[in-house]
mmCIF file of C-alpha atoms in Angstrom:
data_model
loop_
_atom_site.group_PDB
_atom_site.id
_atom_site.type_symbol
_atom_site.label_atom_id
_atom_site.label_comp_id
_atom_site.label_asym_id
_atom_site.label_seq_id
_atom_site.Cartn_x
_atom_site.Cartn_y
_atom_site.Cartn_z
ATOM 1 C CA MET A 1 -0.747 72.345 -83.685
ATOM 2 C CA LEU A 2 -3.869 70.216 -83.481
ATOM 3 C CA ARG A 3 -6.952 71.768 -84.960
ATOM 4 C CA GLY A 4 -10.509 71.221 -83.739
ATOM 5 C CA ILE A 5 -13.490 71.215 -86.057
ATOM 6 C CA GLY A 6 -14.658 74.476 -84.485
ATOM 7 C CA ASP A 7 -11.534 76.142 -85.898
ATOM 8 C CA GLY A 8 -11.811 74.922 -89.469
ATOM 9 C CA ALA A 9 -10.618 71.294 -89.557
ATOM 10 C CA GLU A 10 -12.635 68.836 -91.610
ATOM 11 C CA PRO A 11 -13.779 65.546 -90.059
ATOM 12 C CA SER A 12 -12.913 62.335 -91.854
ATOM 13 C CA GLY A 13 -16.398 60.914 -91.316
ATOM 14 C CA ALA A 14 -19.780 61.812 -89.875
ATOM 15 C CA ASN A 15 -18.950 60.357 -86.472
ATOM 16 C CA ALA A 16 -15.151 60.467 -86.632
ATOM 17 C CA PRO A 17 -13.541 61.659 -83.402
ATOM 18 C CA ARG A 18 -12.425 65.271 -83.552
ATOM 19 C CA ARG A 19 -9.496 66.532 -81.549
ATOM 20 C CA ARG A 20 -9.774 69.650 -79.461
ATOM 21 C CA ILE A 21 -7.653 72.603 -80.442
ATOM 22 C CA ALA A 22 -4.234 72.667 -78.802
ATOM 23 C CA ALA A 23 -4.060 75.490 -76.286
ATOM 24 C CA ARG A 24 -0.281 75.543 -76.060
ATOM 25 C CA GLY A 25 1.095 75.246 -72.565
ATOM 26 C CA ARG A 26 -0.292 74.065 -69.286
ATOM 27 C CA PRO A 27 -4.005 74.285 -70.129
ATOM 28 C CA LEU A 28 -3.298 71.531 -72.666
ATOM 29 C CA GLU A 29 -0.695 69.489 -70.798
ATOM 30 C CA ASP A 30 -1.841 69.666 -67.184
ATOM 31 C CA PRO A 31 -5.177 68.007 -66.290
ATOM 32 C CA ALA A 32 -5.408 70.306 -63.275
ATOM 33 C CA CYS A 33 -5.741 73.274 -65.644
ATOM 34 C CA ALA A 34 -9.291 72.497 -66.714
ATOM 35 C CA GLY A 35 -11.192 75.743 -66.353
ATOM 36 C CA CYS A 36 -8.098 77.917 -66.843
ATOM 37 C CA ARG A 37 -9.332 81.514 -66.991
ATOM 38 C CA GLN A 38 -6.969 82.225 -69.890
ATOM 39 C CA LEU A 39 -8.618 79.689 -72.230
ATOM 40 C CA PRO A 40 -11.017 82.290 -73.742
ATOM 41 C CA LEU A 41 -8.044 84.591 -74.412
ATOM 42 C CA LEU A 42 -5.996 81.823 -76.059
ATOM 43 C CA ARG A 43 -9.001 80.925 -78.202
ATOM 44 C CA ALA A 44 -9.517 84.576 -79.207
ATOM 45 C CA LEU A 45 -5.872 84.913 -80.261
ATOM 46 C CA ARG A 46 -6.148 81.783 -82.417
ATOM 47 C CA ARG A 47 -9.362 82.987 -84.021
ATOM 48 C CA ALA A 48 -7.687 86.311 -84.784
ATOM 49 C CA GLY A 49 -5.022 84.367 -86.679
ATOM 50 C CA LEU A 50 -2.204 85.331 -84.339
ATOM 51 C CA ALA A 51 0.842 83.240 -83.542
ATOM 52 C CA VAL A 52 1.882 83.427 -79.889
ATOM 53 C CA ARG A 53 5.491 84.139 -78.949
ATOM 54 C CA GLY A 54 6.307 83.768 -75.269
ATOM 55 C CA GLY A 55 3.837 82.259 -72.819
ATOM 56 C CA LEU A 56 1.488 82.677 -69.895
ATOM 57 C CA GLY A 57 3.109 83.796 -66.676
ATOM 58 C CA CYS A 58 2.774 80.253 -65.313
ATOM 59 C CA GLU A 59 4.502 78.480 -68.220
ATOM 60 C CA PRO A 60 7.938 78.498 -69.864
ATOM 61 C CA PRO A 61 8.256 80.938 -72.804
ATOM 62 C CA ALA A 62 8.285 79.547 -76.328
ATOM 63 C CA ALA A 63 9.591 80.874 -79.611
ATOM 64 C CA GLY A 64 6.248 80.491 -81.384
ATOM 65 C CA GLU A 65 5.803 79.995 -85.119
ATOM 66 C CA ARG A 66 9.058 81.152 -86.669
ATOM 67 C CA ASP A 67 7.621 81.724 -90.120
ATOM 68 C CA ALA A 68 4.784 83.963 -88.896
ATOM 69 C CA PRO A 69 5.074 87.565 -90.166
ATOM 70 C CA PRO A 70 5.620 90.103 -87.354
ATOM 71 C CA GLY A 71 2.251 91.687 -88.015
ATOM 72 C CA ARG A 72 0.538 88.411 -87.108
ATOM 73 C CA VAL A 73 2.461 87.736 -83.888
ATOM 74 C CA ALA A 74 1.255 88.318 -80.340
ATOM 75 C CA ARG A 75 4.069 88.658 -77.806
ATOM 76 C CA MET A 76 2.858 87.068 -74.581
ATOM 77 C CA ALA A 77 4.470 87.719 -71.197
ATOM 78 C CA GLY A 78 3.761 87.300 -67.511
ATOM 79 C CA ALA A 79 3.059 90.045 -64.994
ATOM 80 C CA VAL A 80 6.549 89.946 -63.470
ATOM 81 C CA GLU A 81 8.223 90.489 -66.835
ATOM 82 C CA ALA A 82 5.830 93.341 -67.578
ATOM 83 C CA LEU A 83 6.653 95.029 -64.285
ATOM 84 C CA VAL A 84 10.421 94.476 -64.467
ATOM 85 C CA ARG A 85 11.030 95.369 -68.115
ATOM 86 C CA PRO A 86 7.979 97.168 -69.514
ATOM 87 C CA GLY A 87 10.049 99.364 -71.822
ATOM 88 C CA ALA A 88 11.739 96.418 -73.503
ATOM 89 C CA LEU A 89 8.429 94.605 -73.989
ATOM 90 C CA VAL A 90 6.713 97.651 -75.474
ATOM 91 C CA ALA A 91 9.679 98.299 -77.777
ATOM 92 C CA GLU A 92 9.527 94.676 -78.974
ATOM 93 C CA ALA A 93 5.780 94.960 -79.556
ATOM 94 C CA ARG A 94 6.078 97.985 -81.858
ATOM 95 C CA ASP A 95 6.729 95.713 -84.825
ATOM 96 C CA LEU A 96 4.249 93.028 -83.744
ATOM 97 C CA ALA A 97 0.472 92.785 -83.817
ATOM 98 C CA LEU A 98 -0.037 92.848 -80.079
ATOM 99 C CA LEU A 99 1.541 92.587 -76.640
ATOM 100 C CA VAL A 100 -0.401 90.333 -74.259
ATOM 101 C CA VAL A 101 0.264 90.144 -70.521
ATOM 102 C CA ALA A 102 -1.541 87.036 -69.259
ATOM 103 C CA ASP A 103 -0.962 85.700 -65.791
ATOM 104 C CA ARG A 104 -2.406 85.020 -62.361
ATOM 105 C CA GLY A 105 -3.113 87.752 -59.820
ATOM 106 C CA PRO A 106 -5.744 90.281 -60.945
ATOM 107 C CA HIS A 107 -4.662 92.511 -58.026
ATOM 108 C CA ARG A 108 -1.560 93.358 -60.101
ATOM 109 C CA ALA A 109 -3.557 94.654 -63.081
ATOM 110 C CA ALA A 110 -3.376 98.347 -62.187
ATOM 111 C CA ALA A 111 0.392 98.253 -61.623
ATOM 112 C CA VAL A 112 0.997 96.351 -64.868
ATOM 113 C CA GLU A 113 -1.208 98.717 -66.853
ATOM 114 C CA SER A 114 0.512 101.789 -65.397
ATOM 115 C CA ALA A 115 3.962 100.416 -66.218
ATOM 116 C CA LEU A 116 3.015 99.596 -69.809
ATOM 117 C CA ALA A 117 1.239 102.923 -70.348
ATOM 118 C CA ALA A 118 4.296 104.790 -69.032
ATOM 119 C CA ALA A 119 6.381 102.869 -71.562
ATOM 120 C CA GLY A 120 4.155 104.122 -74.389
ATOM 121 C CA ALA A 121 1.644 101.316 -74.903
ATOM 122 C CA ARG A 122 -2.054 101.771 -75.542
ATOM 123 C CA VAL A 123 -3.501 99.475 -72.834
ATOM 124 C CA VAL A 124 -6.688 97.416 -73.104
ATOM 125 C CA ARG A 125 -7.827 95.366 -70.107
ATOM 126 C CA LEU A 126 -9.511 91.970 -70.374
ATOM 127 C CA PRO A 127 -11.407 91.798 -67.068
ATOM 128 C CA ALA A 128 -10.982 88.710 -64.905
ATOM 129 C CA GLY A 129 -13.762 86.222 -65.580
ATOM 130 C CA SER A 130 -14.345 87.314 -69.184
ATOM 131 C CA GLY A 131 -15.846 84.707 -71.476
ATOM 132 C CA ALA A 132 -15.107 83.845 -75.092
ATOM 133 C CA GLN A 133 -17.254 86.615 -76.610
ATOM 134 C CA ASP A 134 -15.694 89.375 -74.505
ATOM 135 C CA ALA A 135 -12.198 88.009 -75.176
ATOM 136 C CA GLU A 136 -12.744 88.126 -78.936
ATOM 137 C CA ARG A 137 -14.163 91.642 -78.758
ATOM 138 C CA LEU A 138 -11.292 93.011 -76.689
ATOM 139 C CA VAL A 139 -8.613 91.279 -78.768
ATOM 140 C CA ALA A 140 -10.180 92.910 -81.835
ATOM 141 C CA GLU A 141 -10.239 96.272 -80.032
ATOM 142 C CA ALA A 142 -6.570 95.957 -79.093
ATOM 143 C CA LEU A 143 -5.617 94.976 -82.645
ATOM 144 C CA ALA A 144 -7.449 98.031 -83.979
ATOM 145 C CA SER A 145 -5.538 100.331 -81.625
ATOM 146 C CA VAL A 146 -2.543 102.389 -82.600
ATOM 147 C CA ARG A 147 0.582 100.317 -81.987
ATOM 148 C CA PRO A 148 2.053 99.374 -79.693
ATOM 149 C CA ALA A 149 -1.063 97.948 -78.052
ATOM 150 C CA ALA A 150 -1.018 95.888 -74.858
ATOM 151 C CA LEU A 151 -3.841 93.597 -73.734
ATOM 152 C CA VAL A 152 -3.675 92.889 -69.997
ATOM 153 C CA ALA A 153 -5.443 89.718 -68.840
ATOM 154 C CA LEU A 154 -4.834 88.841 -65.207
ATOM 155 C CA ALA A 155 -7.141 86.339 -63.527
ATOM 156 C CA GLU A 156 -7.222 84.002 -60.571
ATOM 157 C CA CYS A 157 -5.750 80.565 -61.186
ATOM 158 C CA ALA A 158 -8.499 77.956 -61.507
ATOM 159 C CA ARG A 159 -6.388 75.548 -59.474
ATOM 160 C CA ARG A 160 -6.808 77.779 -56.441
ATOM 161 C CA GLU A 161 -10.583 77.875 -56.655
ATOM 162 C CA GLU A 162 -13.021 75.337 -55.306
ATOM 163 C CA ALA A 163 -14.383 73.130 -58.068
ATOM 164 C CA ARG A 164 -18.094 73.200 -58.777
ATOM 165 C CA PRO A 165 -20.173 70.199 -59.894
ATOM 166 C CA PRO A 166 -18.999 68.977 -63.317
ATOM 167 C CA LEU A 167 -21.010 69.737 -66.425
ATOM 168 C CA ALA A 168 -22.324 67.184 -68.889
ATOM 169 C CA ILE A 169 -23.358 67.073 -72.541
ATOM 170 C CA GLU A 170 -26.914 66.089 -73.380
ATOM 171 C CA PRO A 171 -26.495 63.816 -76.436
ATOM 172 C CA ALA A 172 -29.906 64.648 -77.889
ATOM 173 C CA ARG A 173 -28.957 68.323 -78.120
ATOM 174 C CA CYS A 174 -25.351 67.929 -79.333
ATOM 175 C CA ASN A 175 -25.033 68.452 -83.094
ATOM 176 C CA ARG A 176 -21.298 67.634 -83.117
ATOM 177 C CA CYS A 177 -20.330 71.062 -84.446
ATOM 178 C CA GLY A 178 -17.127 70.982 -82.400
ATOM 179 C CA ALA A 179 -17.374 74.595 -81.227
ATOM 180 C CA CYS A 180 -16.774 73.553 -77.618
ATOM 181 C CA LEU A 181 -13.526 71.828 -78.580
ATOM 182 C CA GLY A 182 -12.177 75.170 -79.764
ATOM 183 C CA LEU A 183 -11.840 76.256 -76.130
ATOM 184 C CA GLY A 184 -8.976 73.792 -75.667
ATOM 185 C CA CYS A 185 -10.109 72.610 -72.228
ATOM 186 C CA VAL A 186 -8.650 69.301 -71.065
ATOM 187 C CA ALA A 187 -12.079 68.160 -69.863
ATOM 188 C CA LEU A 188 -13.597 68.287 -73.376
ATOM 189 C CA SER A 189 -13.091 65.620 -76.015
ATOM 190 C CA ASP A 190 -14.762 63.868 -78.903
ATOM 191 C CA PRO A 191 -14.845 60.094 -78.458
ATOM 192 C CA GLY A 192 -16.783 59.671 -81.685
ATOM 193 C CA GLY A 193 -20.403 58.609 -81.796
ATOM 194 C CA GLU A 194 -23.367 60.889 -81.318
ATOM 195 C CA ALA A 195 -21.986 63.559 -78.987
ATOM 196 C CA MET A 196 -18.946 65.290 -77.556
ATOM 197 C CA SER A 197 -17.881 64.349 -74.056
ATOM 198 C CA ILE A 198 -16.993 66.071 -70.791
ATOM 199 C CA ASP A 199 -14.761 64.143 -68.383
ATOM 200 C CA PRO A 200 -16.396 64.537 -64.942
ATOM 201 C CA ALA A 201 -13.087 63.730 -63.261
ATOM 202 C CA ARG A 202 -11.464 66.772 -64.909
ATOM 203 C CA CYS A 203 -14.328 69.250 -65.306
ATOM 204 C CA VAL A 204 -14.350 71.951 -62.611
ATOM 205 C CA GLY A 205 -17.768 73.307 -63.588
ATOM 206 C CA CYS A 206 -16.442 76.706 -64.685
ATOM 207 C CA GLY A 207 -18.992 76.999 -67.509
ATOM 208 C CA LEU A 208 -16.613 78.637 -70.005
ATOM 209 C CA CYS A 209 -17.618 76.106 -72.654
ATOM 210 C CA ALA A 210 -21.396 76.418 -72.266
ATOM 211 C CA PRO A 211 -21.881 79.678 -74.243
ATOM 212 C CA LEU A 212 -19.998 78.141 -77.183
ATOM 213 C CA CYS A 213 -22.525 75.327 -77.575
ATOM 214 C CA ARG A 214 -24.960 76.207 -80.342
ATOM 215 C CA GLY A 215 -27.412 73.498 -79.334
ATOM 216 C CA GLY A 216 -27.478 74.282 -75.630
ATOM 217 C CA ALA A 217 -26.275 70.757 -74.879
ATOM 218 C CA ILE A 218 -23.847 71.619 -72.063
ATOM 219 C CA ARG A 219 -25.648 71.521 -68.750
ATOM 220 C CA CYS A 220 -25.248 70.714 -65.086
ATOM 221 C CA ARG A 221 -25.367 67.037 -64.245
#
């Protein structure tokens, strides 16, 4: 896994390029997934020190970090899996830190939550459109719950929404802290030099990165 400076990596020099954190799956690999609504959730799970087993509903499942202790593993699943086999998922999550249902389609949230609650999970909802701060707070709330806990995060796919004007980084305000890179968005990078960079060809103007910037450098073009 790549690590960005916002998540604890040390730069090799004052202006050495820093790599954004790897948000495993399509938000990392697919340029069309800039602005993915699940990026704040993925960031919150990383910052909580959790290894992810499974995947978003739009990506193939993965085994995750095999050496991670069960108490530090988040089992991630899509909405269909949660609706078809809620009992099996909740049973699997009893020995893990958290069950996370992350997918498209917020209209399915109530049905998913009801199915998981009926299977014995303590359900916490991450509302569609939540930013990084809310995601961290609700992940912490779910982790503090009596197990098994299930965090449900269903949001519209960014690829189905109309893109807004791309954002830009004002070099004079960027202090190169790397906090924005921790989001894992494909539009953000560090080319080295005096400031981070936003690719206008990839940025969809979602604004998820702006609250992370300590210098207020991320603005509309």
